[in-house]
mmCIF file of C-alpha atoms in Angstrom:
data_model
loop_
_atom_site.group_PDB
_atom_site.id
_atom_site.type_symbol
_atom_site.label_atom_id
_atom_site.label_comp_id
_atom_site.label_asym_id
_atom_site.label_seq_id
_atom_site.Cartn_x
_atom_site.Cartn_y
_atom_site.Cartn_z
ATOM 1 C CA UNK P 60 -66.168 -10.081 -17.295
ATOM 2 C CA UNK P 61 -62.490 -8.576 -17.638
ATOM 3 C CA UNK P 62 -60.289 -9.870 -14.751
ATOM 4 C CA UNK P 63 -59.056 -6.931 -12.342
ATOM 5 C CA UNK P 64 -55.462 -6.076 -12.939
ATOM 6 C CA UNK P 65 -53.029 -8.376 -11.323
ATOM 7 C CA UNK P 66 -50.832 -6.657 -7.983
ATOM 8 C CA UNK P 67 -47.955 -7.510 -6.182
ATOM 9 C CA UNK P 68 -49.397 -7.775 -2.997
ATOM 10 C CA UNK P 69 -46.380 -7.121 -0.366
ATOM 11 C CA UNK P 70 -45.412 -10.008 0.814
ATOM 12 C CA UNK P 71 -46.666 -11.914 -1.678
ATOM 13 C CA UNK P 72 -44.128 -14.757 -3.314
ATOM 14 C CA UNK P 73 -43.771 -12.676 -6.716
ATOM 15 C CA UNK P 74 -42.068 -9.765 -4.177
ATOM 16 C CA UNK P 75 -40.326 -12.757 -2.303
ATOM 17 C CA UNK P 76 -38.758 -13.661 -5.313
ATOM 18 C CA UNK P 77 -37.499 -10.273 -6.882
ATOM 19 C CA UNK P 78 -36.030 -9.812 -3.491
ATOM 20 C CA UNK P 79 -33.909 -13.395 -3.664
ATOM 21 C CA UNK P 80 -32.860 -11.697 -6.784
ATOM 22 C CA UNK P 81 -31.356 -8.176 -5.579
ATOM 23 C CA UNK P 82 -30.175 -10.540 -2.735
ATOM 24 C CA UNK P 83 -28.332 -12.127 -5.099
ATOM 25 C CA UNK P 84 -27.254 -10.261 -7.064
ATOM 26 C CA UNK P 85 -25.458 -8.045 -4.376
ATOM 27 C CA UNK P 86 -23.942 -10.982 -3.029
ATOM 28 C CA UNK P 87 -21.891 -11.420 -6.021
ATOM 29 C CA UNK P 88 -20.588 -7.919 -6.228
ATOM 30 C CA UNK P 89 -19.576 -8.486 -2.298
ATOM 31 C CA UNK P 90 -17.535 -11.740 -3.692
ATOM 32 C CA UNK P 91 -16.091 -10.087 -6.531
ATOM 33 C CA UNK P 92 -15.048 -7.600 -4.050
ATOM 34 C CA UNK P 93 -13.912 -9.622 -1.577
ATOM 35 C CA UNK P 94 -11.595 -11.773 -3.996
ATOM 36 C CA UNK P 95 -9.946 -8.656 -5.121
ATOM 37 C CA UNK P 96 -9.399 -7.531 -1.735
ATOM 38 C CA UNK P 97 -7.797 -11.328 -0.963
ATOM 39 C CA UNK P 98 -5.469 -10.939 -3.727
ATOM 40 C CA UNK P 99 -4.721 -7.553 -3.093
ATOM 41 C CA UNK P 100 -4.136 -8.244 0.655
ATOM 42 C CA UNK P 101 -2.121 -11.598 -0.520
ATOM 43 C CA UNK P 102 0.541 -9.552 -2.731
ATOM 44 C CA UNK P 103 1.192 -6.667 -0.025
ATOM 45 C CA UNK P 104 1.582 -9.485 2.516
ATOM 46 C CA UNK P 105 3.755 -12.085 -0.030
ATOM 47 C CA UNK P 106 5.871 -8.293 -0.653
ATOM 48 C CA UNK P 107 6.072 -8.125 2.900
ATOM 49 C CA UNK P 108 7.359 -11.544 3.703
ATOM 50 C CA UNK P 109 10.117 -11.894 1.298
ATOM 51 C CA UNK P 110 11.213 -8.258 1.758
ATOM 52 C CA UNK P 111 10.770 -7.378 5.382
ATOM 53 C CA UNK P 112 11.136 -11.596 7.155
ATOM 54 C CA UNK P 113 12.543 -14.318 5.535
ATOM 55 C CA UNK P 114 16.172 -12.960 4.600
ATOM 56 C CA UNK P 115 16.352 -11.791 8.355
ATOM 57 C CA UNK P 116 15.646 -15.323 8.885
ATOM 58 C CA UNK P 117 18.306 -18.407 9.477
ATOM 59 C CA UNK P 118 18.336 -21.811 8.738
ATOM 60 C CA UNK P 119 20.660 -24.381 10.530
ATOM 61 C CA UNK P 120 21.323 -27.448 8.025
ATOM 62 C CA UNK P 121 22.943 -30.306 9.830
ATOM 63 C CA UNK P 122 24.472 -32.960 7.629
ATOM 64 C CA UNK P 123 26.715 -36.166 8.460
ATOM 65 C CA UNK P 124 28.776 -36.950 5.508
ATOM 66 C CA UNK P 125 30.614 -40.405 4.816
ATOM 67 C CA UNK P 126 33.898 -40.447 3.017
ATOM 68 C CA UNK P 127 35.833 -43.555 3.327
ATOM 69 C CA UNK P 128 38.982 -41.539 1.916
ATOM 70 C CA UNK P 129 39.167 -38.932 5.075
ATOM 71 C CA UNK P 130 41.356 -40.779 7.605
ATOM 72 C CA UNK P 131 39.445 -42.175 10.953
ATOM 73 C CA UNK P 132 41.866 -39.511 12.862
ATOM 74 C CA UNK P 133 39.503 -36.668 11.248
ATOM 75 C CA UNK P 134 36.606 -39.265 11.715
ATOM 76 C CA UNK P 135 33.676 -37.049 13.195
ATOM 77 C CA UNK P 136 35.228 -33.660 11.957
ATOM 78 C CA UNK P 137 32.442 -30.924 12.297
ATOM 79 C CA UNK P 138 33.115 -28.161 10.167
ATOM 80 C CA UNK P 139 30.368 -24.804 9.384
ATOM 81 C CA UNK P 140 30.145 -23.455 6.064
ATOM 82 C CA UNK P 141 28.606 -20.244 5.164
ATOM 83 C CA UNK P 142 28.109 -17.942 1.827
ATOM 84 C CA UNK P 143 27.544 -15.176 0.100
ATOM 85 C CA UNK P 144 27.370 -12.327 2.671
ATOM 86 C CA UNK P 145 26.727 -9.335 0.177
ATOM 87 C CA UNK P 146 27.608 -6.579 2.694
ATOM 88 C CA UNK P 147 26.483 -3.243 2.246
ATOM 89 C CA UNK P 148 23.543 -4.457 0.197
ATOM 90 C CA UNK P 149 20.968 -4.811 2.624
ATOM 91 C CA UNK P 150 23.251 -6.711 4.994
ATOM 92 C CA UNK P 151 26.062 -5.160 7.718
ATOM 93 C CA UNK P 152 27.377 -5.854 11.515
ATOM 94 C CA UNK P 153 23.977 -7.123 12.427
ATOM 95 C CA UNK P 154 23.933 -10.135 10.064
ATOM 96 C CA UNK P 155 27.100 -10.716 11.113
ATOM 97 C CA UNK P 156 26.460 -10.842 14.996
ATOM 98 C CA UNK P 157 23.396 -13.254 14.324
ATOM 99 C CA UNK P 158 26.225 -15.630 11.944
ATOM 100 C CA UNK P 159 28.716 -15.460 14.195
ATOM 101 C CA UNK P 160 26.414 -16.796 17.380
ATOM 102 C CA UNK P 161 24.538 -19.547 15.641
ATOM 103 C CA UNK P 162 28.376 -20.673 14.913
ATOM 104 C CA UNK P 163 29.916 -20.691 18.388
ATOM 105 C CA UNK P 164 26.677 -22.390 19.275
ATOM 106 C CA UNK P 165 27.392 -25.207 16.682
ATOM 107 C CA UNK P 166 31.124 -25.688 18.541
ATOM 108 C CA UNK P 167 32.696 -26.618 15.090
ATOM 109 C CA UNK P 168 36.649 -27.526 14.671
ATOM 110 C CA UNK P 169 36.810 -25.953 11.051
ATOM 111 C CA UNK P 170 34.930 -22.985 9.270
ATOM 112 C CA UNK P 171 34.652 -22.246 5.655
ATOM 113 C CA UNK P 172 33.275 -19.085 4.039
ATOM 114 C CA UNK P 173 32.987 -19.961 0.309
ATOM 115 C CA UNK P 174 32.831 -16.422 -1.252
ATOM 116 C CA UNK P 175 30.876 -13.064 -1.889
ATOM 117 C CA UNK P 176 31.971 -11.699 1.804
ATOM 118 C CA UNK P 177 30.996 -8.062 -0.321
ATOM 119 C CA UNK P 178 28.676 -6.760 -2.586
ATOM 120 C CA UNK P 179 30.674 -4.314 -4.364
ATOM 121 C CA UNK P 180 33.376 -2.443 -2.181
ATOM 122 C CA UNK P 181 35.595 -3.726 0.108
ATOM 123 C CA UNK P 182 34.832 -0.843 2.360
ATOM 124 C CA UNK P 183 31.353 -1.811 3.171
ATOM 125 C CA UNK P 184 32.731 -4.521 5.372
ATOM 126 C CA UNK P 185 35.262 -2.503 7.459
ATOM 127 C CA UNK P 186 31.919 -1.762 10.372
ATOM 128 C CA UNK P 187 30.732 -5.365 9.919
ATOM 129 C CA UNK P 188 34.150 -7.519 10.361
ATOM 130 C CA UNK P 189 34.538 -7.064 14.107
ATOM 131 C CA UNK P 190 32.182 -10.411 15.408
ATOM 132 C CA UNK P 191 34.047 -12.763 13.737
ATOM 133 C CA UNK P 192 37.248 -12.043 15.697
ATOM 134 C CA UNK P 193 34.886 -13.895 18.134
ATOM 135 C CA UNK P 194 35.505 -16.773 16.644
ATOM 136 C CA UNK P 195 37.866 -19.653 17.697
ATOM 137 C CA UNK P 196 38.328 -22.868 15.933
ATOM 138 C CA UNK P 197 40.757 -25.869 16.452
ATOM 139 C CA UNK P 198 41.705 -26.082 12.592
ATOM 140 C CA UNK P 199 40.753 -22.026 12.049
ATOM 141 C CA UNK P 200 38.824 -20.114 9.474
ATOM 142 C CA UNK P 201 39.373 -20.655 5.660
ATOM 143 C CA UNK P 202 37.937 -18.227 2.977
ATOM 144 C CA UNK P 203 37.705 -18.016 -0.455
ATOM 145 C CA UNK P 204 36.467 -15.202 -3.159
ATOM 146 C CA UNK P 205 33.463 -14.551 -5.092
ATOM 147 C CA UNK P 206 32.802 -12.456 -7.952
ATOM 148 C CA UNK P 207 31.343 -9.980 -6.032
ATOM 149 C CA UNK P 208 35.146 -9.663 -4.183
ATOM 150 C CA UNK P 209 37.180 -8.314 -6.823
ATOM 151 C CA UNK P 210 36.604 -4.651 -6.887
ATOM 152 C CA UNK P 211 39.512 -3.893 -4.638
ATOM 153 C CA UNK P 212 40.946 -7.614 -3.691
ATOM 154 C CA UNK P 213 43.952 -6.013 -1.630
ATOM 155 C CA UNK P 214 41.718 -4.470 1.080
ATOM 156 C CA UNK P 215 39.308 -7.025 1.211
ATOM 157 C CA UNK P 216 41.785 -9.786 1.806
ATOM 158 C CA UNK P 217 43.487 -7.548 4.377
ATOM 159 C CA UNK P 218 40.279 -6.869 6.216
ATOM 160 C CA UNK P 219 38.958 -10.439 6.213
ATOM 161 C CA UNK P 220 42.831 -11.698 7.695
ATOM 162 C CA UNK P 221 41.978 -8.751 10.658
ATOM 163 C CA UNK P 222 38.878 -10.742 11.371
ATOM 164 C CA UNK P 223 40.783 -14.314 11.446
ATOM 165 C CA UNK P 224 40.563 -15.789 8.236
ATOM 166 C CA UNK P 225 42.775 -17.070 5.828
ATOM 167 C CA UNK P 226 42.333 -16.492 2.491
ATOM 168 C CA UNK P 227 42.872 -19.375 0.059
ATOM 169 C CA UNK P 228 43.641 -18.043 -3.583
ATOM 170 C CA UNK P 229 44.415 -21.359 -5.467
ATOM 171 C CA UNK P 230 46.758 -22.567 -2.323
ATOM 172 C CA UNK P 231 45.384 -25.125 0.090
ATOM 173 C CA UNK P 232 46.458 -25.432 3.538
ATOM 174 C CA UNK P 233 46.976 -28.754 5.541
ATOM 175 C CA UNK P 234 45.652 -29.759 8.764
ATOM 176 C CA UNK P 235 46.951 -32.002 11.559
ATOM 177 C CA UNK P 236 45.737 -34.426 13.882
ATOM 178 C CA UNK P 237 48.430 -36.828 15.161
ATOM 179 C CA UNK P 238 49.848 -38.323 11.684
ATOM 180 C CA UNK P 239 46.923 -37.721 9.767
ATOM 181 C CA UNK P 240 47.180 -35.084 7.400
ATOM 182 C CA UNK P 241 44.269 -33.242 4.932
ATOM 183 C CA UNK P 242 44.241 -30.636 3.096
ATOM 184 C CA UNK P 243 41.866 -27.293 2.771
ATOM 185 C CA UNK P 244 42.178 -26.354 -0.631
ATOM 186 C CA UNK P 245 40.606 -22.618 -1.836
ATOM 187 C CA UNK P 246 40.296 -21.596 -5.983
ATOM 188 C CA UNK P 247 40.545 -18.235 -7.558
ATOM 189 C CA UNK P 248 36.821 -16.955 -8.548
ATOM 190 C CA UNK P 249 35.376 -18.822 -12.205
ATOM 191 C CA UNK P 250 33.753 -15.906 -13.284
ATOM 192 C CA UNK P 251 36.650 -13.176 -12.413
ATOM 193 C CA UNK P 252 39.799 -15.082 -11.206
ATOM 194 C CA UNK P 253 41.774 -17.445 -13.010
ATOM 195 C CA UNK P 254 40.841 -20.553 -10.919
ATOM 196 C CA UNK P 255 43.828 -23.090 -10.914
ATOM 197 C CA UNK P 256 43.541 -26.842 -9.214
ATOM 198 C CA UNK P 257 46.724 -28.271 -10.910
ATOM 199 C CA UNK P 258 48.640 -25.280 -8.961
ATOM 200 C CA UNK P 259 46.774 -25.428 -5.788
ATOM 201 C CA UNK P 260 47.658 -29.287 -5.183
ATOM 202 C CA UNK P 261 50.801 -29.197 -6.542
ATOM 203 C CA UNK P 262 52.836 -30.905 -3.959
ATOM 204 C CA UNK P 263 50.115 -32.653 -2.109
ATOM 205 C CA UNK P 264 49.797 -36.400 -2.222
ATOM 206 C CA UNK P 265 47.344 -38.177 -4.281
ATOM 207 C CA UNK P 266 45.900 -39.889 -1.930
ATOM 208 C CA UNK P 267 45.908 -36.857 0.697
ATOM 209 C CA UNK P 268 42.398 -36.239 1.294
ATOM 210 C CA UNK P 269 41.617 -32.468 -0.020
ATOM 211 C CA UNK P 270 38.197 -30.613 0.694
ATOM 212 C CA UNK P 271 37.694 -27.593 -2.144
ATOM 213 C CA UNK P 272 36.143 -24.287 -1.535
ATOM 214 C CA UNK P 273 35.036 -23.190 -4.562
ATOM 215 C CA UNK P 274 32.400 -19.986 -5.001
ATOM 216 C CA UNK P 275 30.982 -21.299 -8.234
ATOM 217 C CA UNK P 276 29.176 -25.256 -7.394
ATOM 218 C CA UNK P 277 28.823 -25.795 -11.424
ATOM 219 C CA UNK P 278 32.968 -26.166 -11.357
ATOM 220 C CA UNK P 279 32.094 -29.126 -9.734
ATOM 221 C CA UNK P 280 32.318 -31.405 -13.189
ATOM 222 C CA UNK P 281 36.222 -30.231 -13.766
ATOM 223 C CA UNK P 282 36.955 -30.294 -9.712
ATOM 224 C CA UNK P 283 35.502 -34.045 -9.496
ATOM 225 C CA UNK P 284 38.667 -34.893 -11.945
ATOM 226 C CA UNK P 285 41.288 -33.447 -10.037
ATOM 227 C CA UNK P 286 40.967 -35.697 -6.814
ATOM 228 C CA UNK P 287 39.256 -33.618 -4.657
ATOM 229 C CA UNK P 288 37.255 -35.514 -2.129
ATOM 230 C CA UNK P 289 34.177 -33.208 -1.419
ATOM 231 C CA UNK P 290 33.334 -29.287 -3.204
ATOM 232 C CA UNK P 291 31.694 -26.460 -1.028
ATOM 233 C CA UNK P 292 30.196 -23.681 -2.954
ATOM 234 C CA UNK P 293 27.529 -21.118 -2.803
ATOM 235 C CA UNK P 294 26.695 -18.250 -5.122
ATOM 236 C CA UNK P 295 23.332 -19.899 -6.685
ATOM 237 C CA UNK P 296 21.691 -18.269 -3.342
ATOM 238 C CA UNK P 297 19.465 -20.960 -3.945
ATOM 239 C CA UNK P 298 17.740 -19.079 -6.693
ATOM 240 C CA UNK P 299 16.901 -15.915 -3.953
ATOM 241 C CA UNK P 300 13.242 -16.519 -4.948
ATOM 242 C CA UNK P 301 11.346 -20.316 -5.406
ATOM 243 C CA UNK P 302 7.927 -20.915 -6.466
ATOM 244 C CA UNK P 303 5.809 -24.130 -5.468
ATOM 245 C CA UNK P 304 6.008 -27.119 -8.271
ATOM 246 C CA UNK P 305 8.505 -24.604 -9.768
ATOM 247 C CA UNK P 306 11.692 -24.234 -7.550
ATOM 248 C CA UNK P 307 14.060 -21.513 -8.712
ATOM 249 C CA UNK P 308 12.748 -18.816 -10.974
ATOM 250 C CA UNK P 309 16.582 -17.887 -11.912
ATOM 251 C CA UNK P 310 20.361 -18.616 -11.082
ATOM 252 C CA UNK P 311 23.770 -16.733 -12.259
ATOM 253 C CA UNK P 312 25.934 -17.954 -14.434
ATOM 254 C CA UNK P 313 28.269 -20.695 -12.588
ATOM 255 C CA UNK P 314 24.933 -22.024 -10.643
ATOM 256 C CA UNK P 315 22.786 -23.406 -13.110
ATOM 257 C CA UNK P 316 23.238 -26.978 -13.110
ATOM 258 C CA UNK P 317 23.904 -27.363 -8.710
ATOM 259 C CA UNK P 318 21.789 -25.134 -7.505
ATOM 260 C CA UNK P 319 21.373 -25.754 -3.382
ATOM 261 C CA UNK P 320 22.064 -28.998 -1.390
ATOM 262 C CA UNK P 321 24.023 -32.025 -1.603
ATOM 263 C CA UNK P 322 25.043 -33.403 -4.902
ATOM 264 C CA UNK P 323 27.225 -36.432 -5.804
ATOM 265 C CA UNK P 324 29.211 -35.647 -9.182
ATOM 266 C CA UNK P 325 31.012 -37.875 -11.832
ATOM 267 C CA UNK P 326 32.229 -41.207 -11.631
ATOM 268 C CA UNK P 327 33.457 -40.877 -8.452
ATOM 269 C CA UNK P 328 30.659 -39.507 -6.880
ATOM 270 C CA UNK P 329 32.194 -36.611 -5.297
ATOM 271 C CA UNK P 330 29.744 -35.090 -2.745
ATOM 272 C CA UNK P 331 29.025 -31.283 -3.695
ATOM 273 C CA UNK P 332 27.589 -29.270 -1.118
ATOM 274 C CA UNK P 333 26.002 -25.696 -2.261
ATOM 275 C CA UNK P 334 25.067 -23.806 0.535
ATOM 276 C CA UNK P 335 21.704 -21.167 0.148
ATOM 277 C CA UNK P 336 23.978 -18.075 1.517
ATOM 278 C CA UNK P 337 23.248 -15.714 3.548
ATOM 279 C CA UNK P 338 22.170 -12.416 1.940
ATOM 280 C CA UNK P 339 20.782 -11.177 -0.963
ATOM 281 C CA UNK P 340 21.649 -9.240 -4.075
ATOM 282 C CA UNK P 341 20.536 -7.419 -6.875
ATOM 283 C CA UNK P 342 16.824 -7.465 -5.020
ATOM 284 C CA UNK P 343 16.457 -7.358 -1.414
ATOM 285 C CA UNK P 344 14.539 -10.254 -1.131
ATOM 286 C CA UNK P 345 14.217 -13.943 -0.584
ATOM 287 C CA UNK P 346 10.674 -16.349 -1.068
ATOM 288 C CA UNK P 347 10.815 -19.701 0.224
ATOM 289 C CA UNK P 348 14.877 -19.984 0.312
ATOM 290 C CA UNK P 349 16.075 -18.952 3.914
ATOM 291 C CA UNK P 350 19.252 -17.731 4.521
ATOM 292 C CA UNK P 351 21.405 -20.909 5.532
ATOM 293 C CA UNK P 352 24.287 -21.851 7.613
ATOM 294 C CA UNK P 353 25.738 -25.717 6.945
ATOM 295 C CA UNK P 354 27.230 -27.774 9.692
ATOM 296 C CA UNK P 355 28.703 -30.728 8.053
ATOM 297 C CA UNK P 356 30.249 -33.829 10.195
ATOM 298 C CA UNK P 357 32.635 -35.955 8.396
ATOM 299 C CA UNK P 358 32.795 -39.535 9.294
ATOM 300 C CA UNK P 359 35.302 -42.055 7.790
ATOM 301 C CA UNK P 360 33.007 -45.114 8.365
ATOM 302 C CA UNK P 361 29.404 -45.381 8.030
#
C-alpha cells in the first residue's frame, strides 16, 4: 500500500522550523542595517564633535614647576601662558573674551603669549584685540611671533602693543622684585625670522635666571645650550587631531620631536613647556586635544 503524500500540517514543527529560518534570516539584515546606521550615525556625530564642540572648548592646565636657579624672591611666581590664536580662521573677539576671563580668574603676576596671535593678516585681529586691554598684571604681558605673524609684522606688532603687550623680537626684558632680578627673554620666529639667543642675552648675567618664549618647542635642543632656565612654546597645537593608542596623526615642521606638555631637555634638564594653543588652522577642527591655557607656578625650593 503506497503511503499518502506527506503535508505540512500548520503548525506542525516542519512549519515551526522554516519560520525560525525567515526569522532569522531577517534578523541579520536588521543587524547589518543597524551596524551601518551606528557607523554612519558615529562619523556625523565624531564630524560634529571636533568641528562644532571641542575647539570652543577650554582646558585650564595647572602646573608647579621647581627651579632651584629662580631666586626665592620670585619663589611662587604664577605666570599664564597661551598660544596660537589663529584669528580670522575660525576664531575672533569671542575667543578672545572667553581667554581673557579664564585669565583674570587665574590672578597671575606674568603672562606670555608664545606666537601665532594671526592666521594670515594682521587685520583680522583689529575687532578681536579690545579684551585684553582688560588685562592687568604685576610683571605685564610678553609676546612673541609665530610664523603665521609675518605677513605684515609692522601692524601686527602695533596692534598687539594697543592691547598691552610687549613684543619680544630677540630682546628680553628684566623683572624686579626687591634685588632679585630675571629676565623674559622672546626669539624671532624659526621658520620665518632669524631667531638670535647670543643677541637677545647679550648683556645679561650668566647666572641671571632667563625664561624663553620661543613659538617653535623643537628649538628647545639649541635653547637648552644657551643658559636659558625653562622654554615656552606652542605651534605643535598638540597635533589639532589625536587618535587612541595613536596620539598625533601630524605636526608642522618645528613640532615634531616636543609635541604638547612638559619636557626636560639636554644635560641640564631644562624644563620645556609646549602649550596645546588655542585655535585651529588649516582645518577647523580639533579631536581629543582641547584648546589649552597653562598656569605655571615657579617655586625655588621643592
Amino acid at each position: 500500500m503506497r503511503n499518502p503524500t506527506s503535508k505540512v500540517v500548520p503548525g506542525s514543527g516542519r512549519e515551526r522550523t522554516k519560520g525560525a529560518a525567515r526569522q532569522k534570516k531577517m534578523t541579520r539584515r536588521q543587524f547589518l542595517k543597524s551596524g551601518a546606521a551606528i557607523i554612519l550615525g558615529s562619523g556625523v556625530a565624531g564630524g560634529a564633535y571636533a568641528s562644532l564642540w571641542e575647539p570652543h572648548q577650554l582646558d585650564i592646565t595647572r602646573l608647579t614647576l621647581t627651579i632651584p636657579s629662580l631666586p626665592s624672591a620670585f619663589d611662587g611666581l604664577k605666570l599664564v601662558q597661551f598660544s596660537d590664536l589663529h584669528l580670522g580662521f575660525q576664531a575672533g573677539a569671542k575667543d578672545v573674551k572667553r581667554v581673557v576671563q579664564a585669565i583674570q580668574g587665574e590672578k597671575p603676576d606674568l603672562i606670555c603669549f608664545t606666537g601665532d596671535m594671526v592666521d594670515r593678516d594682521a587685520e583680522e585681529m583689529r575687532a578681536a584685540i579690545e579684551p585684553f586691554a582688560e588685562l592687568t598684571v604685576p610683571f605685564g604681558m610678553y609676546s612673541i611671533l609665530g610664523n603665521h605673524d609675518y605677513k605684515d609684522v609692522k601692524m601686527l606688532v602695533s596692534l598687539e602693543e594697543e592691547a598691552g603687550f610687549q613684543v619680544l623680537r630677540n630682546s628680553a626684558i628684566k623683572l624686579r622684585r626687591g634685588s632679585a632680578v630675571i629676565a623674559v627673554v622672546g626669539l624671532e620666529d624659526g621658520l620665518r625670522g632669524l631667531p638670535d639667543p647670543a643677541a637677545a642675552i647679550q648683556g645679561l648675567p650668566q647666572g641671571m635666571f632667563k625664561l624663553l618664549l620661543m613659538h617653535e618647542p623643537d628649538y628647545a635642543d639649541t635653547a637648552s645650550a644657551h643658559s636659558f632656565q625653562l622654554q615656552l612654546s606652542g605651534h605643535s597645537h598638540g597635533g589639532q587631531v589625536r587618535l587612541p593608542w595613536v596620539g598625533e596623526v601630524l605636526t608642522p615642521p618645528g613640532a615634531r620631536r616636543y609635541v604638547k606638555g612638559l619636557y626636560h631637555i639636554g644635560s641640564h634638564r631644562m624644563p620645556l613647556y609646549v602649550n596645546r594653543g588655542i585655535g585651529t588652522t588649516q582645518l577647523p577642527i580639533r579631536f581629543l586635544c582641547k584648546p589649552e591655557l597653562t598656569v605655571l607656578t615657579l617655586r625655588s625650593k621643592p
